[in-house]
Coordinates of C-alpha atoms in Angstrom, one line a residue:
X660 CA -9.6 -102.6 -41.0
X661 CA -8.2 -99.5 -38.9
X662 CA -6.3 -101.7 -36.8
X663 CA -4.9 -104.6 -39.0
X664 CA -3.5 -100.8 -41.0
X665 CA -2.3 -99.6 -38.1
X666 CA -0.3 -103.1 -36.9
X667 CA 1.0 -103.2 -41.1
X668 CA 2.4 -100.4 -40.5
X669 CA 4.2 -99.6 -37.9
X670 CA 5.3 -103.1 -37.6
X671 CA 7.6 -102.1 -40.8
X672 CA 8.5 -98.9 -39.0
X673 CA 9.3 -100.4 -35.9
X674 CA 11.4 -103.3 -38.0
X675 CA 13.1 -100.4 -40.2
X676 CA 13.7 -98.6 -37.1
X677 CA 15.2 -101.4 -35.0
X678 CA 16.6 -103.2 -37.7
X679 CA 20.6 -102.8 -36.4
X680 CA 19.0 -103.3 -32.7
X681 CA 17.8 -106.6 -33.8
X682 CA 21.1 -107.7 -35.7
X683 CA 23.0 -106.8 -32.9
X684 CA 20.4 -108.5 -30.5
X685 CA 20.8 -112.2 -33.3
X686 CA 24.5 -111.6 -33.2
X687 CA 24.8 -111.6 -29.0
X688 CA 21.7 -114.4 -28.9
X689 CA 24.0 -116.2 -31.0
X690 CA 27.5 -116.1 -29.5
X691 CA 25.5 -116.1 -25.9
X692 CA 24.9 -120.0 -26.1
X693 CA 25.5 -122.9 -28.7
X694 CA 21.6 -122.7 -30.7
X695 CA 19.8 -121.2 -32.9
X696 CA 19.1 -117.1 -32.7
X697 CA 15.4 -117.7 -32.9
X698 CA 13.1 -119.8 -31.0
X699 CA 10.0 -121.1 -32.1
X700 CA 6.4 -122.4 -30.5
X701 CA 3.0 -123.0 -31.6
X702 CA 0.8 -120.9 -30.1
X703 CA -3.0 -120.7 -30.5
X704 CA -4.6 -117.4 -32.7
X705 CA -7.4 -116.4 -33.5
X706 CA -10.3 -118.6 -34.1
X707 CA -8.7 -121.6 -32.2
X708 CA -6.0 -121.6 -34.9
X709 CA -2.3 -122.4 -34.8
X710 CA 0.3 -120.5 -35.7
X711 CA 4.5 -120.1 -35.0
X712 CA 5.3 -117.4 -32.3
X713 CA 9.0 -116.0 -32.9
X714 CA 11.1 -115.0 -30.3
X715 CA 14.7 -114.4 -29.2
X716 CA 16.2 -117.7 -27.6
X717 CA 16.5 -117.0 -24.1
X718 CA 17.2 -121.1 -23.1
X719 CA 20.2 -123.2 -23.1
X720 CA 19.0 -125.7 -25.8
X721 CA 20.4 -128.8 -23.8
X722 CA 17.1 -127.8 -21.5
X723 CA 14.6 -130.3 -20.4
X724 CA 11.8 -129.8 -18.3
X725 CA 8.3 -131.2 -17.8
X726 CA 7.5 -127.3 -16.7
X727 CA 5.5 -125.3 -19.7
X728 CA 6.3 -122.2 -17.5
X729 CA 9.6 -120.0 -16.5
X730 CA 10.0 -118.8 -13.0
X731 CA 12.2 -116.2 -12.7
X732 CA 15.8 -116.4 -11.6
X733 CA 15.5 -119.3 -10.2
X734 CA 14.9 -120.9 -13.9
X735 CA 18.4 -122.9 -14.5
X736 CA 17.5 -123.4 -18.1
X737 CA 17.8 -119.7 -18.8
X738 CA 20.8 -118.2 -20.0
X739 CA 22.7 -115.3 -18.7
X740 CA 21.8 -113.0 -21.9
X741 CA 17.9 -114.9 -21.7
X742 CA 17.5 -112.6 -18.5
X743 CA 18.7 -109.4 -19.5
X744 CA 16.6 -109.9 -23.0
X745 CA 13.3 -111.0 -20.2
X746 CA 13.5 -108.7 -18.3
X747 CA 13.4 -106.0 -20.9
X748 CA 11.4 -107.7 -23.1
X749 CA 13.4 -107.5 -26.2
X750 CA 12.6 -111.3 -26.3
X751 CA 9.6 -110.4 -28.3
X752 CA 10.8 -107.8 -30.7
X753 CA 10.7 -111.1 -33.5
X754 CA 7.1 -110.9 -33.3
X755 CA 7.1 -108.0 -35.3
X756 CA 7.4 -110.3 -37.8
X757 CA 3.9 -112.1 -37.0
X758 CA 2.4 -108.9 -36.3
X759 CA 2.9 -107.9 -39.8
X760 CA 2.6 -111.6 -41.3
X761 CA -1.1 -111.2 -39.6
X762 CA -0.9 -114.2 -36.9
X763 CA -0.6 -111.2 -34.2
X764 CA -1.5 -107.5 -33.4
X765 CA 0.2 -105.2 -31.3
X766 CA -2.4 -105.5 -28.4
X767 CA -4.7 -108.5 -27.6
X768 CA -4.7 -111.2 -25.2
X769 CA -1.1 -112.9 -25.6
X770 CA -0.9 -115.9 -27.4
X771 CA -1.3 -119.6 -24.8
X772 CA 0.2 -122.3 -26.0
X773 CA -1.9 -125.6 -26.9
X774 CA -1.1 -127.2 -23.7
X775 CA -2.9 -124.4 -21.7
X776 CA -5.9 -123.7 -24.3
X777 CA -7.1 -127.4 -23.8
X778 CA -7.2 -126.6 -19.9
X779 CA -9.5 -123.3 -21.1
X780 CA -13.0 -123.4 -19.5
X781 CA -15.9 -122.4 -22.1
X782 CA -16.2 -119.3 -20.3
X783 CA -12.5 -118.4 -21.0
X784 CA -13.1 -119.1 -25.4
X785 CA -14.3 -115.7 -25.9
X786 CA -10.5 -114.4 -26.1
X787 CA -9.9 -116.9 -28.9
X788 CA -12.8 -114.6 -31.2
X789 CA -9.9 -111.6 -31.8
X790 CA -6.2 -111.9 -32.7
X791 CA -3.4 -112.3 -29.9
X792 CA -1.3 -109.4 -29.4
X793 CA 2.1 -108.0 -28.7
X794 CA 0.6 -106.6 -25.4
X795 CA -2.8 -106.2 -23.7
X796 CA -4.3 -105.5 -20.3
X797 CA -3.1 -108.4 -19.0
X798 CA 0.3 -108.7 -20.1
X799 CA 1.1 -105.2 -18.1
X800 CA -0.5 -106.9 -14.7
X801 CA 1.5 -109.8 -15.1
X802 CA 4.4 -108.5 -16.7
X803 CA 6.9 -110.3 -13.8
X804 CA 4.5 -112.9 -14.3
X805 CA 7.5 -115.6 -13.7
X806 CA 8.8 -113.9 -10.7
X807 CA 5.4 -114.5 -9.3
X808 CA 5.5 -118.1 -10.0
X809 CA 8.9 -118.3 -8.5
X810 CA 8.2 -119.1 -5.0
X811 CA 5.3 -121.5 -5.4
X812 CA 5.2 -124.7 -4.6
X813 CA 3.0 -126.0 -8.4
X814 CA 3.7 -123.1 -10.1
X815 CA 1.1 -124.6 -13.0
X816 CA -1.0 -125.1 -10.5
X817 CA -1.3 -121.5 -9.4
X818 CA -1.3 -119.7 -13.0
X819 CA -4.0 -122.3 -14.2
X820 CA -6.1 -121.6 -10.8
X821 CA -5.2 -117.9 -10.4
X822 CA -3.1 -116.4 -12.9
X823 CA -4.9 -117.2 -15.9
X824 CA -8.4 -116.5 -14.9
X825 CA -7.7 -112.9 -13.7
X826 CA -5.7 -112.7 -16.9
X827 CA -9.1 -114.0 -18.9
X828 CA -11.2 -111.5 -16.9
X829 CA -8.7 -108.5 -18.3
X830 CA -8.6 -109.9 -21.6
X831 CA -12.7 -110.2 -21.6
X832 CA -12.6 -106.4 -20.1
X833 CA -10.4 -105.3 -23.2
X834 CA -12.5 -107.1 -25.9
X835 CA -15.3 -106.0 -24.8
X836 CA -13.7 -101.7 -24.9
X837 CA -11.6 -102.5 -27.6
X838 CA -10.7 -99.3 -29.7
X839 CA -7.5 -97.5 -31.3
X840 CA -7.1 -95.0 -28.5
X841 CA -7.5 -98.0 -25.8
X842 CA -4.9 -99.6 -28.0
X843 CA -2.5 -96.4 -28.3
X844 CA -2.9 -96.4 -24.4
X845 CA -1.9 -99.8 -23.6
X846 CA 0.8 -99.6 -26.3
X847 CA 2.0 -96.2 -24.2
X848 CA 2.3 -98.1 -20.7
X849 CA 3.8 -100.7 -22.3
X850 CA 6.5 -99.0 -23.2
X851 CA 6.8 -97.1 -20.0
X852 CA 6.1 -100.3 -18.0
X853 CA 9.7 -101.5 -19.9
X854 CA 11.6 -98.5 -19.0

């Protein structure tokens, strides 16, 4: 109860606050490259349900790939704006919006989509019992996550086989401490991980 209070309300502080950030972010998104300002994916919540994940677009919508992974600058589907919004992050500020909607909270395992769920070994189900967040142990480890994937040979290959059960293990780690000053932490290094 603590927590869902705490994501209620300052995701309408940090939507109040930003609000001219994020017009001007729309506005640049939107004269950037022909598309929509928004992109949208189903992602999988909390108790195995589905839900839609907002985000800046950050892809040339003419892009098609068989790849359900970005990897870094060599990613030709990524537009000149998607990399500066990346790299900062300020891809994600839309999911303020789910975070107060209730789909998300500011820290929690992040969000897979459905493709890589189905790939999930039992083991890796217990991140699936809390809500996805914003930001979490794992998203600071692997926060140039595509920059990683970059030079490999099957990049899929290596996040399913590497990347996501060291990202598991973290998430595991933080369900298993969770608390608001854990979450105040990782929210602070977050933040100072960005900048």
């Amino acid at each position: 109860m603590i927590k869902r209070c705490f994501d209620i309300f300052f995701s309408i502080t940090g939507l109040l606050i930003l609000f001219p950030l994020l017009i001007c972010i729309a506005i640049l998104v939107k004269f950037d490259s022909k598309g929509s300002v928004f992109f949208k994916q189903t992602r999988i919540g909390k108790n195995n349900k589905k839900f839609t994940l907002f985000k800046y677009r950050t892809m040339f919508i003419s892009s098609k790939t068989s790849s359900n992974l970005t990897i870094g600058n060599n990613d030709a589907r990524i537009t000149n704006l998607g990399y500066y919004l990346r790299k900062h992050k300020l891809d994600e500020l839309p999911q303020l919006f789910n975070i107060l909607k209730g789909d998300m909270s500011f820290v929690g395992p992040r969000p897979e989509i459905p493709y890589f769920v189905k790939k999930y070994k039992p083991e890796y189900l217990e991140v699936l019992n809390v809500k996805p967040g914003l930001t979490g142990l794992a998203s600071l480890k692997y926060k140039n996550e595509d920059e990683l994937l970059k030079n490999t040979q099957n990049p899929e290959t290596v996040y399913l086989n590497t990347i996501l059960p060291d990202k598991i293990k973290l998430n595991k780690t933080y369900i298993n401490s969770q608390s608001l000053a854990l979450d105040i932490k990782i929210l602070i290094k977050t933040i100072f991980s960005i900048f």
